[in-house]
mmCIF file of C-alpha atoms in Angstrom:
data_model
loop_
_atom_site.group_PDB
_atom_site.id
_atom_site.type_symbol
_atom_site.label_atom_id
_atom_site.label_comp_id
_atom_site.label_asym_id
_atom_site.label_seq_id
_atom_site.Cartn_x
_atom_site.Cartn_y
_atom_site.Cartn_z
ATOM 1 C CA MET A 1 233.040 -56.566 136.135
ATOM 2 C CA PHE A 2 235.250 -56.094 133.078
ATOM 3 C CA THR A 3 234.508 -53.052 130.951
ATOM 4 C CA LYS A 4 235.095 -52.667 127.230
ATOM 5 C CA GLN A 5 238.775 -52.256 126.390
ATOM 6 C CA LEU A 6 239.352 -48.839 124.799
ATOM 7 C CA ILE A 7 243.146 -48.820 124.740
ATOM 8 C CA GLN A 8 244.600 -48.525 121.255
ATOM 9 C CA PRO A 9 247.515 -50.743 120.222
ATOM 10 C CA ARG A 10 250.855 -49.110 119.644
ATOM 11 C CA SER A 11 251.503 -48.645 115.947
ATOM 12 C CA GLY A 12 254.907 -48.849 114.292
ATOM 13 C CA THR A 13 255.979 -49.594 110.733
ATOM 14 C CA THR A 14 254.799 -52.320 108.403
ATOM 15 C CA ARG A 15 256.983 -54.312 106.038
ATOM 16 C CA LEU A 16 255.799 -56.683 103.328
ATOM 17 C CA LEU A 17 257.616 -59.979 103.020
ATOM 18 C CA GLY A 18 256.093 -61.596 99.958
ATOM 19 C CA ASP A 19 252.409 -61.785 100.850
ATOM 20 C CA GLN A 20 253.189 -61.505 104.578
ATOM 21 C CA GLN A 21 252.699 -58.272 106.494
ATOM 22 C CA ILE A 22 255.073 -57.750 109.425
ATOM 23 C CA HIS A 23 254.415 -55.044 111.994
ATOM 24 C CA ILE A 24 257.534 -53.692 113.719
ATOM 25 C CA LEU A 25 258.184 -51.402 116.670
ATOM 26 C CA GLU A 26 261.598 -49.789 117.073
ATOM 27 C CA SER A 27 263.198 -47.957 119.963
ATOM 28 C CA GLY A 28 266.594 -47.042 121.381
ATOM 29 C CA SER A 29 269.549 -45.669 119.469
ATOM 30 C CA GLN A 30 269.363 -45.889 115.689
ATOM 31 C CA ASN A 31 273.168 -46.014 115.684
ATOM 32 C CA GLY A 32 273.297 -48.795 118.244
ATOM 33 C CA SER A 33 273.868 -52.479 117.621
ATOM 34 C CA PRO A 34 270.665 -54.150 116.400
ATOM 35 C CA VAL A 35 268.754 -56.304 118.877
ATOM 36 C CA VAL A 36 265.655 -58.231 117.784
ATOM 37 C CA LEU A 37 263.068 -58.901 120.504
ATOM 38 C CA LEU A 38 260.612 -61.780 120.219
ATOM 39 C CA HIS A 39 257.498 -61.922 122.380
ATOM 40 C CA GLY A 40 255.869 -65.029 123.794
ATOM 41 C CA CYS A 41 252.605 -66.861 123.157
ATOM 42 C CA GLY A 42 249.551 -64.615 122.906
ATOM 43 C CA SER A 43 251.554 -61.416 123.317
ATOM 44 C CA LEU A 44 252.736 -58.448 121.248
ATOM 45 C CA ALA A 45 255.884 -56.603 120.244
ATOM 46 C CA GLU A 46 255.025 -53.726 122.572
ATOM 47 C CA GLU A 47 254.953 -56.031 125.608
ATOM 48 C CA VAL A 48 258.467 -57.428 125.187
ATOM 49 C CA LEU A 49 259.844 -54.041 124.125
ATOM 50 C CA ILE A 50 258.751 -52.096 127.245
ATOM 51 C CA PRO A 51 261.497 -53.270 129.672
ATOM 52 C CA PHE A 52 264.313 -52.504 127.207
ATOM 53 C CA GLU A 53 263.193 -49.203 125.678
ATOM 54 C CA ASN A 54 265.380 -46.157 125.172
ATOM 55 C CA GLY A 55 268.661 -47.938 125.831
ATOM 56 C CA GLU A 56 272.003 -48.117 124.057
ATOM 57 C CA PHE A 57 270.873 -50.599 121.409
ATOM 58 C CA ARG A 58 268.756 -50.330 118.295
ATOM 59 C CA LEU A 59 265.720 -52.324 119.408
ATOM 60 C CA ILE A 60 263.607 -54.042 116.742
ATOM 61 C CA ALA A 61 260.466 -55.820 117.948
ATOM 62 C CA PRO A 62 258.184 -57.474 115.392
ATOM 63 C CA ASP A 63 254.744 -58.825 116.131
ATOM 64 C CA ARG A 64 255.342 -62.526 115.516
ATOM 65 C CA PRO A 65 253.207 -64.076 112.741
ATOM 66 C CA GLY A 66 249.514 -64.179 113.606
ATOM 67 C CA TYR A 67 249.843 -61.725 116.489
ATOM 68 C CA GLY A 68 249.142 -57.993 116.550
ATOM 69 C CA PHE A 69 249.253 -56.510 113.067
ATOM 70 C CA SER A 70 251.396 -59.284 111.534
ATOM 71 C CA THR A 71 249.917 -61.759 109.079
ATOM 72 C CA SER A 72 249.673 -65.418 110.062
ATOM 73 C CA LEU A 73 251.844 -68.065 108.499
ATOM 74 C CA PRO A 74 250.333 -71.128 106.810
ATOM 75 C CA THR A 75 249.202 -73.630 109.445
ATOM 76 C CA ALA A 76 252.083 -76.037 108.757
ATOM 77 C CA ASP A 77 254.661 -73.273 109.408
ATOM 78 C CA ARG A 78 253.332 -71.918 112.705
ATOM 79 C CA GLY A 79 255.570 -74.022 114.951
ATOM 80 C CA PRO A 80 259.032 -72.915 116.164
ATOM 81 C CA LEU A 81 260.884 -74.416 113.197
ATOM 82 C CA GLY A 82 258.643 -72.754 110.619
ATOM 83 C CA GLN A 83 258.871 -69.461 112.494
ATOM 84 C CA SER A 84 262.664 -69.670 112.436
ATOM 85 C CA PHE A 85 262.512 -69.557 108.622
ATOM 86 C CA TRP A 86 260.145 -66.570 108.895
ATOM 87 C CA LEU A 87 262.667 -64.909 111.225
ATOM 88 C CA GLU A 88 265.477 -65.606 108.765
ATOM 89 C CA ARG A 89 263.484 -63.973 105.958
ATOM 90 C CA PHE A 90 262.647 -61.028 108.207
ATOM 91 C CA LEU A 91 266.311 -60.391 109.034
ATOM 92 C CA ASP A 92 267.262 -60.596 105.368
ATOM 93 C CA ALA A 93 264.475 -58.224 104.290
ATOM 94 C CA SER A 94 265.452 -55.792 107.062
ATOM 95 C CA GLY A 95 269.098 -55.745 105.997
ATOM 96 C CA LEU A 96 270.188 -57.197 109.349
ATOM 97 C CA ALA A 97 273.216 -59.375 108.720
ATOM 98 C CA SER A 98 273.845 -60.431 112.319
ATOM 99 C CA VAL A 99 271.918 -59.534 115.474
ATOM 100 C CA TRP A 100 271.513 -60.188 119.155
ATOM 101 C CA ILE A 101 268.171 -61.783 119.919
ATOM 102 C CA VAL A 102 266.160 -61.336 123.104
ATOM 103 C CA ALA A 103 263.279 -63.802 123.315
ATOM 104 C CA HIS A 104 260.629 -64.455 125.941
ATOM 105 C CA SER A 105 258.942 -67.776 126.701
ATOM 106 C CA ILE A 106 257.936 -69.687 123.547
ATOM 107 C CA GLY A 107 259.521 -66.966 121.410
ATOM 108 C CA SER A 108 262.823 -68.529 122.514
ATOM 109 C CA ALA A 109 262.023 -71.689 120.562
ATOM 110 C CA SER A 110 262.199 -70.101 117.109
ATOM 111 C CA ALA A 111 265.293 -68.116 118.166
ATOM 112 C CA LEU A 112 267.040 -71.365 119.142
ATOM 113 C CA HIS A 113 266.151 -73.011 115.841
ATOM 114 C CA LEU A 114 267.522 -70.029 113.932
ATOM 115 C CA ALA A 115 270.722 -70.067 116.001
ATOM 116 C CA ALA A 116 271.176 -73.778 115.270
ATOM 117 C CA ARG A 117 270.475 -73.463 111.531
ATOM 118 C CA ARG A 118 272.041 -70.066 110.787
ATOM 119 C CA PRO A 119 274.586 -69.187 113.483
ATOM 120 C CA ASP A 120 275.977 -66.553 111.130
ATOM 121 C CA LEU A 121 272.801 -64.510 111.688
ATOM 122 C CA VAL A 122 272.813 -64.661 115.489
ATOM 123 C CA LYS A 123 275.560 -63.062 117.590
ATOM 124 C CA ALA A 124 274.128 -64.158 120.919
ATOM 125 C CA LEU A 125 270.881 -65.023 122.691
ATOM 126 C CA LEU A 126 269.241 -63.639 125.813
ATOM 127 C CA LEU A 127 266.410 -66.023 126.667
ATOM 128 C CA ILE A 128 263.855 -64.878 129.243
ATOM 129 C CA SER A 129 261.796 -67.632 130.907
ATOM 130 C CA PRO A 130 262.465 -69.771 127.833
ATOM 131 C CA CYS A 131 259.997 -72.472 126.887
ATOM 132 C CA CYS A 132 262.188 -74.784 124.831
ATOM 133 C CA SER A 133 262.079 -78.355 126.126
ATOM 134 C CA PRO A 134 259.269 -80.611 124.876
ATOM 135 C CA VAL A 135 256.615 -80.578 127.586
ATOM 136 C CA ARG A 136 253.685 -82.613 128.795
ATOM 137 C CA ALA A 137 250.398 -81.558 127.275
ATOM 138 C CA LYS A 138 248.322 -79.278 129.518
ATOM 139 C CA PRO A 139 244.507 -79.334 129.603
ATOM 140 C CA LEU A 140 244.100 -75.744 128.269
ATOM 141 C CA ILE A 141 240.385 -76.433 128.034
ATOM 142 C CA VAL A 142 239.364 -73.042 126.689
ATOM 143 C CA LEU A 143 242.092 -72.967 124.023
ATOM 144 C CA ARG A 144 241.330 -76.545 122.962
ATOM 145 C CA ALA A 145 237.661 -75.706 122.630
ATOM 146 C CA ALA A 146 238.519 -72.598 120.620
ATOM 147 C CA SER A 147 240.568 -74.677 118.162
ATOM 148 C CA ALA A 148 238.140 -77.609 117.885
ATOM 149 C CA PRO A 149 236.675 -78.495 114.469
ATOM 150 C CA LEU A 150 233.311 -76.952 113.620
ATOM 151 C CA VAL A 151 232.659 -75.153 116.918
ATOM 152 C CA GLY A 152 236.116 -73.620 117.370
ATOM 153 C CA GLY A 153 235.515 -70.695 115.021
ATOM 154 C CA LEU A 154 232.280 -69.794 116.791
ATOM 155 C CA ILE A 155 233.982 -69.887 120.183
ATOM 156 C CA ARG A 156 236.868 -67.718 118.960
ATOM 157 C CA ARG A 157 234.599 -65.094 117.410
ATOM 158 C CA HIS A 158 231.643 -65.002 119.761
ATOM 159 C CA VAL A 159 232.925 -66.047 123.167
ATOM 160 C CA ILE A 160 236.637 -65.436 123.723
ATOM 161 C CA SER A 161 236.888 -62.271 121.623
ATOM 162 C CA ARG A 162 233.908 -60.709 123.386
ATOM 163 C CA LEU A 163 235.535 -61.441 126.751
ATOM 164 C CA ALA A 164 238.999 -60.304 125.657
ATOM 165 C CA THR A 165 239.625 -58.138 128.715
ATOM 166 C CA PHE A 166 238.719 -60.967 131.077
ATOM 167 C CA PHE A 167 240.909 -63.554 129.352
ATOM 168 C CA LEU A 168 243.883 -61.189 128.994
ATOM 169 C CA ASP A 169 243.680 -60.161 132.647
ATOM 170 C CA ARG A 170 243.512 -63.785 133.755
ATOM 171 C CA GLY A 171 246.469 -64.752 131.554
ATOM 172 C CA LEU A 172 248.629 -61.841 132.668
ATOM 173 C CA ARG A 173 247.934 -62.450 136.346
ATOM 174 C CA ALA A 174 248.806 -66.141 135.953
ATOM 175 C CA SER A 175 252.059 -65.200 134.214
ATOM 176 C CA SER A 176 252.920 -62.568 136.826
ATOM 177 C CA PHE A 177 252.197 -64.773 139.848
ATOM 178 C CA PRO A 178 253.489 -64.588 142.556
ATOM 179 C CA ASP A 179 254.362 -61.013 141.588
ATOM 180 C CA THR A 180 251.790 -58.239 141.391
ATOM 181 C CA LEU A 181 250.659 -57.503 137.847
ATOM 182 C CA PRO A 182 252.556 -54.371 136.699
ATOM 183 C CA PRO A 183 250.168 -51.530 135.745
ATOM 184 C CA HIS A 184 251.750 -51.102 132.311
ATOM 185 C CA LEU A 185 250.831 -54.695 131.456
ATOM 186 C CA ALA A 186 247.286 -54.272 132.719
ATOM 187 C CA ALA A 187 247.019 -51.420 130.200
ATOM 188 C CA LEU A 188 247.833 -53.553 127.137
ATOM 189 C CA PRO A 189 245.158 -53.548 124.370
ATOM 190 C CA ALA A 190 243.058 -56.621 125.160
ATOM 191 C CA SER A 191 240.889 -56.697 122.036
ATOM 192 C CA HIS A 192 244.014 -56.439 119.874
ATOM 193 C CA MET A 193 245.735 -59.311 121.696
ATOM 194 C CA VAL A 194 242.800 -61.658 122.211
ATOM 195 C CA ASN A 195 241.211 -62.036 118.792
ATOM 196 C CA PRO A 196 240.240 -65.019 116.578
ATOM 197 C CA ILE A 197 243.463 -65.025 114.522
ATOM 198 C CA ALA A 198 245.747 -64.800 117.572
ATOM 199 C CA ILE A 199 243.813 -67.562 119.340
ATOM 200 C CA GLU A 200 244.096 -69.859 116.329
ATOM 201 C CA THR A 201 247.805 -69.022 116.060
ATOM 202 C CA MET A 202 248.377 -69.862 119.732
ATOM 203 C CA ALA A 203 246.697 -73.245 119.326
ATOM 204 C CA ASP A 204 248.687 -74.147 116.199
ATOM 205 C CA GLU A 205 251.965 -72.916 117.717
ATOM 206 C CA LEU A 206 251.481 -75.037 120.840
ATOM 207 C CA ARG A 207 250.348 -78.048 118.821
ATOM 208 C CA ALA A 208 253.586 -78.065 116.798
ATOM 209 C CA PHE A 209 255.877 -77.192 119.702
ATOM 210 C CA ASN A 210 256.955 -80.633 120.982
ATOM 211 C CA ARG A 211 257.524 -82.003 117.499
ATOM 212 C CA ASP A 212 259.693 -79.070 116.444
ATOM 213 C CA MET A 213 261.737 -78.848 119.641
ATOM 214 C CA ALA A 214 262.542 -82.549 119.534
ATOM 215 C CA LEU A 215 264.309 -81.771 116.239
ATOM 216 C CA LEU A 216 266.598 -79.073 117.672
ATOM 217 C CA PRO A 217 270.268 -80.113 117.358
ATOM 218 C CA ASN A 218 273.079 -79.024 119.648
ATOM 219 C CA LEU A 219 273.721 -75.292 119.593
ATOM 220 C CA PRO A 220 276.987 -73.701 118.419
ATOM 221 C CA ALA A 221 279.434 -73.933 121.311
ATOM 222 C CA ASP A 222 280.901 -70.486 120.620
ATOM 223 C CA MET A 223 277.558 -68.675 120.719
ATOM 224 C CA PRO A 224 276.936 -66.878 124.050
ATOM 225 C CA ILE A 225 273.559 -67.797 125.512
ATOM 226 C CA HIS A 226 272.346 -66.119 128.701
ATOM 227 C CA VAL A 227 269.134 -67.152 130.445
ATOM 228 C CA LEU A 228 266.968 -65.154 132.853
ATOM 229 C CA PHE A 229 264.401 -67.072 134.908
ATOM 230 C CA GLY A 230 262.197 -66.488 137.926
ATOM 231 C CA SER A 231 262.500 -69.220 140.553
ATOM 232 C CA GLU A 232 258.708 -69.241 141.079
ATOM 233 C CA ASP A 233 257.741 -69.478 137.410
ATOM 234 C CA HIS A 234 254.489 -71.478 137.333
ATOM 235 C CA ILE A 235 254.130 -71.288 133.539
ATOM 236 C CA VAL A 236 257.510 -72.769 132.554
ATOM 237 C CA ASP A 237 259.473 -74.998 134.962
ATOM 238 C CA PRO A 238 262.953 -73.422 135.209
ATOM 239 C CA ALA A 239 264.732 -76.652 136.201
ATOM 240 C CA VAL A 240 263.372 -78.630 133.244
ATOM 241 C CA HIS A 241 264.188 -76.045 130.601
ATOM 242 C CA ILE A 242 267.569 -75.032 132.003
ATOM 243 C CA ASP A 243 268.658 -78.673 132.132
ATOM 244 C CA TRP A 244 267.443 -79.231 128.569
ATOM 245 C CA LEU A 245 269.374 -76.204 127.326
ATOM 246 C CA ARG A 246 272.542 -77.342 129.112
ATOM 247 C CA GLN A 247 272.361 -80.626 127.223
ATOM 248 C CA ARG A 248 272.553 -78.669 123.953
ATOM 249 C CA HIS A 249 275.033 -75.949 124.867
ATOM 250 C CA PRO A 250 278.140 -76.401 127.010
ATOM 251 C CA ALA A 251 278.174 -73.017 128.706
ATOM 252 C CA ILE A 252 274.819 -71.289 129.071
ATOM 253 C CA VAL A 253 274.874 -68.586 131.736
ATOM 254 C CA VAL A 254 271.833 -68.553 134.018
ATOM 255 C CA LYS A 255 270.478 -65.820 136.271
ATOM 256 C CA LEU A 256 267.687 -67.007 138.590
ATOM 257 C CA LEU A 257 265.631 -64.345 140.384
ATOM 258 C CA ASP A 258 264.358 -65.633 143.700
ATOM 259 C CA GLY A 259 260.601 -65.473 144.222
ATOM 260 C CA VAL A 260 259.833 -64.147 140.717
ATOM 261 C CA GLY A 261 257.348 -65.580 138.214
ATOM 262 C CA HIS A 262 257.199 -65.840 134.418
ATOM 263 C CA LEU A 263 257.762 -62.131 133.687
ATOM 264 C CA PRO A 264 261.170 -61.305 135.201
ATOM 265 C CA HIS A 265 261.868 -58.695 132.514
ATOM 266 C CA HIS A 266 258.924 -56.672 133.823
ATOM 267 C CA VAL A 267 259.513 -57.338 137.517
ATOM 268 C CA ALA A 268 263.238 -56.536 137.329
ATOM 269 C CA PRO A 269 263.843 -54.682 134.043
ATOM 270 C CA SER A 270 267.234 -53.402 135.210
ATOM 271 C CA VAL A 271 268.447 -56.991 135.523
ATOM 272 C CA ALA A 272 267.282 -57.827 131.993
ATOM 273 C CA GLN A 273 268.915 -54.669 130.637
ATOM 274 C CA ARG A 274 272.173 -55.429 132.424
ATOM 275 C CA MET A 275 272.203 -58.988 131.105
ATOM 276 C CA LEU A 276 271.769 -57.720 127.547
ATOM 277 C CA SER A 277 274.627 -55.244 127.995
ATOM 278 C CA ASP A 278 276.869 -57.913 129.524
ATOM 279 C CA LEU A 279 275.992 -60.302 126.727
ATOM 280 C CA ALA A 280 276.962 -57.707 124.130
ATOM 281 C CA ARG A 281 280.295 -57.098 125.861
ATOM 282 C CA THR A 282 280.899 -60.828 126.109
ATOM 283 C CA ARG A 283 280.362 -61.219 122.388
ATOM 284 C CA ALA A 284 282.469 -58.188 121.567
ATOM 285 C CA LEU A 285 285.351 -59.616 123.567
ATOM 286 C CA GLN A 286 284.663 -63.093 122.158
ATOM 287 C CA ILE A 287 284.650 -64.653 125.618
ATOM 288 C CA THR A 288 282.238 -67.580 125.812
ATOM 289 C CA GLU A 289 282.656 -68.647 129.419
ATOM 290 C CA GLN A 290 282.965 -65.379 131.315
ATOM 291 C CA PRO A 291 281.397 -65.603 134.803
ATOM 292 C CA PHE A 292 278.248 -63.512 135.115
ATOM 293 C CA THR A 293 278.173 -60.881 137.848
ATOM 294 C CA ASP A 294 274.855 -60.809 139.673
ATOM 295 C CA VAL A 295 272.999 -57.543 139.766
ATOM 296 C CA ALA A 296 272.251 -56.205 143.220
#
């Protein structure tokens, strides 16, 4: 039996970008190099921030549009390409001239589009379980029903939202598999994550995904791109997405964690932290093909 979720969402600062509200969490050293963290589908800034907190960098994690406390984008702009323009505006409004980007799952798609369009804004990318290659459509029966004409709004408001704890728990366990769900993820605010606006955003984001990713050109050859994947990821097929990335960048560096699922940054946060530090050093030294040293 799932009880009512009483956990309050973590609150940061809010910035207005035109008529768009952007909610931002920050952590780490205010004097450190800026790193922007992008969460995946149906998630929040606080989720992707947890494994990297209190490190050497200035960590900046926005709720992506339509999630958490951030305003949705117009329907036509909710795909990865449209979100890359939102990200560009966010960096400009934040006074961030050039940043490292850490992105998880489908959050990687908008980061890749920004890197391709505006390489001057992106020093390097750390992609965690990146969903980037166009994929076959999945049934996603509940999400399809929630986005259907006429009845979708009723399902979002009166079915899924009222069972937020159940749906969040099921989604997190599927993402964690075969790993045990970390307690800090089980404590995320379900009613804040699973709500009508976020559900509609998820559906629109996924609907535009294949179209937008088919448009991605080759990535700048001198931009360091490191990739962290779990070998047992049942949400995103590592082989498919790694191969697709290698077709668009000559020297991506891949770290594959044996037996790990879709959330390697939570299962092995020290590995993710080390990869970010190594990526920063690689960029600082302007070495694009430095071999990556595995973390014990």
